[in-house]
XYZ file of C-alpha atoms in Angstrom:
505
model
C 0.665 163.195 -78.560
C -1.743 160.507 -77.937
C -4.840 159.641 -80.083
C -6.878 162.059 -78.160
C -4.870 164.803 -78.882
C -3.197 164.959 -75.383
C 0.789 166.000 -75.396
C 2.378 163.370 -73.016
C 5.156 164.728 -70.661
C 8.678 163.605 -71.452
C 9.412 161.854 -68.408
C 6.197 159.542 -68.756
C 7.457 157.869 -71.996
C 10.901 156.939 -70.524
C 10.059 153.340 -69.192
C 8.486 152.964 -72.757
C 11.654 153.637 -74.655
C 13.855 151.710 -72.202
C 11.759 148.456 -72.975
C 11.076 148.787 -76.722
C 14.188 150.570 -77.664
C 14.728 149.778 -81.164
C 18.488 150.168 -80.771
C 18.740 147.143 -78.126
C 19.933 143.864 -79.571
C 17.608 140.944 -79.225
C 18.637 138.432 -76.619
C 17.833 135.415 -78.759
C 17.422 131.996 -77.928
C 19.422 130.487 -74.955
C 22.126 127.996 -75.431
C 21.310 125.708 -72.370
C 19.288 123.023 -73.047
C 15.623 123.433 -71.717
C 13.415 120.664 -72.706
C 10.944 118.827 -70.209
C 13.254 115.998 -69.955
C 16.479 118.226 -69.281
C 14.470 119.893 -66.398
C 13.233 116.391 -65.016
C 17.212 115.120 -64.875
C 18.120 118.360 -63.366
C 15.712 118.005 -60.390
C 16.244 114.111 -60.019
C 20.108 114.849 -59.698
C 19.551 117.440 -57.035
C 17.087 115.584 -54.883
C 19.067 112.334 -54.879
C 22.314 114.533 -54.181
C 20.670 115.807 -51.175
C 19.071 112.597 -49.726
C 21.865 110.369 -50.472
C 25.126 111.777 -50.637
C 28.144 109.800 -51.681
C 30.369 108.354 -49.016
C 33.735 109.852 -48.607
C 37.035 109.080 -46.728
C 36.864 109.583 -43.023
C 38.920 112.566 -42.023
C 42.214 112.501 -39.835
C 40.964 112.142 -36.280
C 42.970 115.310 -34.886
C 41.173 117.316 -37.621
C 37.712 115.525 -36.442
C 35.492 117.591 -34.388
C 32.275 116.617 -32.720
C 29.255 118.200 -34.158
C 27.158 120.358 -32.426
C 23.876 119.186 -30.897
C 21.006 120.671 -32.875
C 18.309 122.698 -31.081
C 14.982 121.027 -30.198
C 12.315 122.144 -32.840
C 9.870 124.713 -31.513
C 6.696 123.370 -31.167
C 3.913 125.607 -32.331
C 0.079 125.160 -31.400
C -1.789 123.475 -33.992
C -4.562 125.769 -35.195
C -6.676 122.888 -35.890
C -6.935 122.090 -31.961
C -7.681 124.360 -29.246
C -4.370 123.371 -27.372
C -3.574 126.206 -24.623
C 0.261 126.623 -24.433
C -0.100 127.588 -20.899
C -1.397 124.256 -20.064
C 2.489 123.203 -19.802
C 2.748 124.875 -16.515
C 0.178 122.687 -14.597
C 1.959 120.860 -11.936
C 3.350 117.534 -12.808
C 0.985 115.719 -10.583
C -2.011 116.427 -12.740
C -0.800 115.145 -15.906
C 2.369 113.055 -16.446
C 5.088 114.319 -18.756
C 5.343 112.815 -22.049
C 8.807 111.014 -22.856
C 10.251 112.497 -25.972
C 12.045 109.808 -28.073
C 15.678 110.605 -28.564
C 16.470 111.981 -31.938
C 18.933 110.321 -34.269
C 22.179 112.213 -34.682
C 22.429 113.418 -38.168
C 25.516 111.881 -40.123
C 27.999 114.587 -40.830
C 27.983 116.052 -44.188
C 31.101 117.607 -46.000
C 31.580 121.308 -45.705
C 31.422 121.475 -49.372
C 28.078 119.757 -49.866
C 26.831 121.385 -47.013
C 27.433 124.948 -48.800
C 26.121 123.555 -51.937
C 22.965 121.667 -51.008
C 20.841 122.428 -48.309
C 20.240 119.361 -45.806
C 16.574 118.008 -45.032
C 14.343 120.358 -42.472
C 14.090 119.302 -39.098
C 10.328 120.209 -38.258
C 8.349 117.481 -39.742
C 4.427 118.229 -39.875
C 2.005 115.726 -39.770
C -0.392 114.918 -42.519
C -3.998 115.805 -42.060
C -5.114 112.328 -41.093
C -2.364 112.103 -38.091
C -2.871 112.848 -34.734
C -1.263 116.279 -33.875
C 2.208 116.079 -32.049
C 2.802 118.040 -29.030
C 0.820 117.794 -25.492
C -3.007 116.703 -25.894
C -5.525 119.687 -25.742
C -8.025 120.121 -23.408
C -11.292 117.738 -23.440
C -14.602 118.593 -25.176
C -16.732 115.979 -23.649
C -18.733 117.002 -20.504
C -17.039 116.692 -17.034
C -18.126 113.678 -15.338
C -20.463 114.176 -12.222
C -18.906 113.612 -8.720
C -19.954 110.468 -7.305
C -23.051 110.320 -4.905
C -22.426 110.022 -1.320
C -23.122 106.729 -0.018
C -26.137 106.350 2.175
C -25.914 106.017 5.742
C -26.186 102.417 6.809
C -29.390 100.978 7.839
C -29.984 100.938 11.643
C -29.662 97.401 12.678
C -33.077 95.798 13.182
C -33.598 93.534 16.170
C -33.951 89.650 15.046
C -37.414 88.299 14.211
C -37.559 86.098 17.375
C -37.615 89.169 19.720
C -39.915 91.625 18.345
C -40.340 95.022 19.653
C -43.104 95.121 22.303
C -43.988 98.652 21.218
C -44.819 97.738 17.442
C -47.767 95.578 18.785
C -49.390 98.899 19.712
C -48.555 100.992 16.742
C -51.557 102.745 14.874
C -52.153 101.646 11.126
C -50.697 104.039 8.538
C -54.151 105.336 7.232
C -54.889 106.402 10.768
C -54.437 110.192 10.323
C -56.261 110.105 7.157
C -59.670 108.100 8.503
C -60.010 108.574 12.458
C -57.619 111.163 13.538
C -59.152 114.504 14.661
C -58.638 117.439 12.357
C -57.875 120.227 14.859
C -56.758 118.129 17.666
C -59.690 118.183 19.491
C -62.164 115.010 20.662
C -59.447 112.453 20.853
C -59.183 109.436 18.808
C -62.575 108.232 17.392
C -63.248 104.445 16.895
C -64.051 103.549 13.226
C -67.760 102.622 13.378
C -69.306 101.591 10.014
C -72.841 101.579 11.539
C -75.008 101.139 14.618
C -77.149 98.226 15.185
C -77.119 94.446 14.582
C -77.603 94.765 10.780
C -76.086 96.990 8.209
C -78.297 99.599 6.282
C -79.602 98.302 3.012
C -77.925 101.080 0.622
C -74.120 102.071 0.569
C -72.441 104.478 2.383
C -71.099 106.448 -0.627
C -73.198 108.278 -3.378
C -74.116 106.261 -6.268
C -76.275 108.327 -8.988
C -76.472 111.961 -9.381
C -79.607 113.878 -9.850
C -80.638 114.568 -13.493
C -79.848 117.807 -15.049
C -80.974 119.783 -18.138
C -79.844 122.927 -19.562
C -82.678 124.823 -17.775
C -82.223 123.532 -14.259
C -78.713 123.766 -13.674
C -79.361 126.617 -11.240
C -81.335 124.209 -9.289
C -78.743 121.427 -8.607
C -77.315 121.244 -4.820
C -74.382 119.584 -3.766
C -74.481 115.894 -2.115
C -72.949 117.312 0.966
C -72.416 120.859 2.679
C -69.863 121.545 5.345
C -69.084 124.580 7.462
C -67.907 125.947 10.740
C -66.838 129.197 13.086
C -66.073 130.314 16.193
C -67.252 133.260 17.913
C -67.039 134.385 21.619
C -67.078 131.539 23.996
C -68.677 129.045 21.605
C -67.539 126.995 18.545
C -70.175 125.981 15.390
C -70.100 123.020 13.224
C -72.843 122.610 10.522
C -73.288 119.553 7.616
C -76.117 118.517 5.533
C -75.662 115.485 3.649
C -77.586 113.680 1.257
C -79.794 110.327 2.564
C -78.714 107.121 1.412
C -82.045 106.630 -0.342
C -81.591 109.856 -2.302
C -78.054 108.526 -3.283
C -79.024 105.440 -4.454
C -81.889 106.733 -6.383
C -80.206 109.863 -8.020
C -82.451 112.205 -6.080
C -81.364 115.757 -4.972
C -80.895 116.393 -1.419
C -84.061 117.756 -0.197
C -82.603 119.386 3.071
C -81.004 123.126 3.176
C -78.386 124.845 5.515
C -77.588 128.318 5.844
C -74.958 129.655 7.856
C -74.611 133.689 7.837
C -73.002 136.247 10.109
C -74.542 139.910 10.270
C -72.764 143.091 11.551
C -69.423 142.803 13.021
C -67.652 142.916 16.669
C -69.734 142.155 19.640
C -72.814 143.320 18.047
C -72.418 140.671 15.270
C -75.594 138.107 14.823
C -74.893 134.373 13.577
C -78.099 132.779 11.960
C -78.010 128.993 11.387
C -81.088 127.926 9.440
C -82.044 124.372 8.643
C -84.960 123.321 6.440
C -86.237 120.036 5.293
C -88.444 119.714 2.377
C -91.562 117.106 2.151
C -90.917 113.949 0.995
C -92.063 113.039 -2.635
C -92.330 116.667 -3.613
C -91.068 117.363 -6.763
C -89.723 121.031 -5.846
C -88.905 120.042 -2.162
C -85.227 120.862 -2.517
C -85.942 124.227 -4.044
C -88.919 124.979 -1.385
C -86.182 124.351 1.335
C -83.631 126.730 -0.420
C -86.122 129.456 -0.837
C -87.099 129.262 2.900
C -83.543 129.434 4.118
C -82.779 132.437 1.748
C -85.975 134.418 2.576
C -85.630 133.840 6.628
C -81.807 134.910 6.150
C -82.990 138.363 4.304
C -85.514 139.012 6.839
C -82.900 138.555 9.949
C -80.508 140.759 8.136
C -82.669 143.494 7.762
C -83.579 143.508 11.383
C -80.292 141.948 12.970
C -79.278 145.259 14.948
C -82.691 145.091 16.882
C -82.402 141.416 17.345
C -79.080 141.412 18.509
C -79.769 144.089 21.286
C -82.942 142.343 22.360
C -80.724 138.948 22.780
C -77.986 140.633 24.682
C -80.844 142.392 26.877
C -82.782 139.308 27.399
C -85.938 140.717 26.051
C -88.015 137.036 25.521
C -91.462 138.521 24.659
C -90.068 140.983 21.886
C -87.997 138.386 20.193
C -90.642 135.930 20.236
C -93.312 138.251 18.692
C -90.740 139.608 16.372
C -89.458 136.354 14.980
C -93.052 135.204 14.582
C -93.734 137.996 12.398
C -90.390 137.103 10.250
C -91.564 133.596 10.097
C -95.076 134.103 8.885
C -93.793 136.420 6.070
C -91.501 133.824 5.053
C -94.329 131.129 4.733
C -96.395 133.374 2.864
C -93.652 133.768 0.266
C -93.678 130.065 -0.121
C -97.649 129.928 -0.512
C -97.374 132.744 -3.100
C -94.376 130.902 -5.042
C -96.595 127.902 -5.039
C -99.155 129.932 -6.736
C -96.741 131.137 -9.395
C -95.908 127.422 -10.008
C -99.415 126.239 -10.079
C -99.171 123.500 -7.391
C -100.661 123.141 -4.086
C -99.398 124.910 -0.935
C -98.736 121.781 0.795
C -96.430 120.403 -2.016
C -94.296 123.360 -2.080
C -93.483 123.916 1.689
C -90.776 122.828 3.984
C -89.902 122.435 7.786
C -87.777 125.423 9.225
C -85.902 125.624 12.320
C -83.309 128.393 13.009
C -80.761 129.527 15.682
C -79.843 132.808 16.608
C -76.239 133.114 18.318
C -74.562 136.533 19.582
C -70.753 137.228 19.097
C -70.813 138.994 22.423
C -68.627 136.729 24.650
C -70.820 137.795 27.810
C -73.752 136.474 26.371
C -74.764 133.172 26.568
C -78.437 133.350 25.537
C -79.049 131.054 22.752
C -82.357 131.405 20.804
C -84.378 128.713 18.826
C -87.540 129.485 16.690
C -89.044 127.689 13.638
C -92.025 125.650 12.171
C -92.278 122.426 11.275
C -90.594 118.695 12.410
C -87.035 118.409 13.486
C -85.053 118.296 16.847
C -83.568 120.564 19.521
C -81.230 118.558 21.888
C -78.676 119.471 24.532
C -75.810 117.606 25.986
C -75.092 118.424 29.415
C -72.791 116.436 31.584
C -72.930 113.585 29.361
C -76.754 113.261 29.131
C -78.935 114.295 26.321
C -81.950 116.555 27.044
C -84.583 117.188 24.274
C -85.545 120.957 24.327
C -88.288 120.370 21.790
C -90.997 123.180 22.790
C -93.925 121.342 24.052
C -97.133 122.515 22.308
C -100.228 122.219 24.340
C -103.050 119.966 22.853
C -105.463 122.862 22.926
C -103.421 125.065 20.716
C -102.877 122.415 18.275
C -106.789 121.708 17.990
C -107.549 125.616 18.139
C -109.170 127.772 20.597
C -110.040 126.188 24.145
C -113.684 126.162 24.805
C -113.084 125.964 28.668
C -113.208 128.773 30.747
C -110.456 129.918 33.445
C -112.130 127.514 35.886
C -112.316 124.657 33.318
C -115.986 125.187 32.841
C -117.257 124.657 29.018
C -118.604 127.993 27.765
C -120.710 126.070 25.048
C -122.114 122.635 24.475
C -120.525 120.467 21.940
C -123.384 118.399 20.384
C -121.065 116.298 18.077
C -122.696 117.767 14.777
C -120.665 117.778 11.861
C -120.630 121.176 9.593
C -121.368 120.553 6.141
C -118.761 122.564 3.881
C -119.859 125.924 2.618
C -121.401 126.031 -0.743
C -119.110 128.944 -1.623
C -115.993 127.281 -0.987
C -113.823 126.519 -4.400
C -112.115 123.693 -3.123
C -111.121 121.760 0.012
C -110.212 123.648 3.259
C -106.473 124.347 3.691
C -104.481 122.367 5.792
C -104.015 123.811 9.430
C -100.874 125.853 9.796
C -98.051 124.870 11.556
C -97.393 126.028 14.803
C -94.789 128.625 15.644
C -91.989 127.226 17.816
C -89.780 129.412 20.197
C -87.291 128.817 22.983
C -84.750 130.817 24.554
C -82.176 129.318 27.035
C -79.029 130.184 28.667
C -75.958 128.050 27.975
C -73.744 126.808 30.391
C -69.631 125.947 29.789
C -69.302 122.371 28.595
C -72.890 122.482 27.083
C -73.292 120.896 23.432
C -76.562 122.469 21.683
C -77.703 120.590 18.609
C -80.310 121.733 16.062
C -81.217 119.162 13.455
C -83.839 118.206 10.653
C -86.192 115.478 10.926
C -83.896 112.965 9.224
C -81.609 113.326 12.206
C -83.944 113.936 15.059
C -85.894 110.332 14.643
C -82.718 108.410 15.102
C -81.882 110.470 18.090
C -85.372 109.809 19.690
C -85.711 106.183 18.647
C -82.556 104.658 18.728
C -80.585 104.933 21.919
C -77.356 103.777 20.236
C -76.770 107.144 18.457
C -77.214 109.414 21.212
C -74.826 107.332 23.320
C -72.228 107.200 20.539
C -72.460 111.082 20.112
C -72.111 111.638 23.790
C -68.816 109.805 23.565
C -67.296 111.567 20.603
C -68.765 114.981 21.602
C -67.666 115.033 25.276
C -64.456 116.562 26.302
C -61.831 117.449 25.540
C -63.477 119.546 22.980
C -65.293 120.072 19.448
C -64.193 117.870 16.665
C -62.789 119.130 13.284
C -65.055 119.586 10.197
C -63.928 115.822 8.758
C -64.635 114.430 12.117
C -67.930 116.167 12.639
C -68.934 115.019 9.197
C -68.153 111.306 9.895
C -70.040 111.977 12.954
C -73.077 113.103 11.376
C -72.946 109.892 9.037
C -73.222 107.257 11.846
C -75.753 104.742 9.872
C -78.583 103.132 11.262
C -80.728 100.567 9.472
C -84.104 101.812 8.626
C -83.218 105.675 8.449
C -82.222 106.572 5.015
C -83.370 110.262 4.558
C -81.203 113.313 4.604
C -79.366 114.441 7.700
C -78.752 117.926 8.717
C -77.613 119.277 11.784
C -75.699 122.302 13.321
C -73.980 121.858 16.929
C -72.681 124.631 19.228
C -69.854 123.763 21.611
C -69.689 126.076 24.717
C -66.169 126.919 25.968
């Protein structure tokens, strides 16, 4: 029974009785020497006998037999390397076979000694700091890149004494970027810095930007505007560039340009509006932008009727309707000047417009506007001034002559005193409305421009001659070339330039 009161089974105590049976005699101390020196001597004798066996007399020749060759030790892969055993099956051409050094034959050992003491091991394991035996494992560095193909041999160049005659007529490297037409039309254009004997005073590139504040950011205008389109039988190019004087002084561009299409398909109507602010006005560029925006809105609301009248050739209806739209635009300008607290003459602009139908069968081009500027046509290599002529009677007022030329009243040349009920000076006479409708011919070029471009066209013969050469056959220039043409500089003309040209197919 255990201390807990359990009664163990009989078979569970058998191992205990066998081990600690009191009747078994004690083994006692051993009679063999078992000290530390005895054990060291025993190990030393055993090792010396296995390494250096005592020489014995050679046996007789008849009883001597040749020892059997020992099998080569089996080479196992070293776990410390990533050696692949199947690598040995590679063709011998890829990696040369290693030559194994011949092993020395072991000295014959007596039979008694072989039975008593085992011989040395045949498999030798290298130390950790030694290179592993056997075939080398795979490389762990990156595979070298294949050699690049050799460049083709350079073509043989002719000797310097015999230059190629074609090379003497090659174009400069920057010809395509500076002087080549953008769309293949117009041919090569000569590089002209300026026209005339003397260069202009100012540089051709912008120098200063207009002053800006946090409140007038909406009133800023870009230095250059460029646009273009193609409808029916005509191609349109339009550009507006700040003048050299304004670029140098940091003034905004006073001219404004608007190109817009109203409607779709053959009934579509294209409007081109060019406005030029008065020189010296602080808000001249704002007045020009307002005029273009308001005339564009008026034409947009009546574009269906206007397009129908142009295609039908109703000149009288077009003139009266466009006259009303223009008067409303200038009425808004005067109202805007009153809101700003400036004189109407300071917040005004010249306005010139073109109406073009998108119908390929309609070649009627309508011009209308108020103020200074120019309308020209290039036909068969010659420029024609199409500016409508205003009679002197219409410019001065109502004519005093009758149908037969007789004067209805007598002019006594008496100056009329100002009215005492007038609050200020009399308003300046209103600009007269200009209108012209013409039919274009194939090959014509119609030019609408502001006063900054119209003045040199009328006063400097070199400018129209140069443009006639550039804008002639084979076709219209690209947008970059057209912009370069509008910037042909002439000394004495440094105002803003705005123009729109229409090429007839």
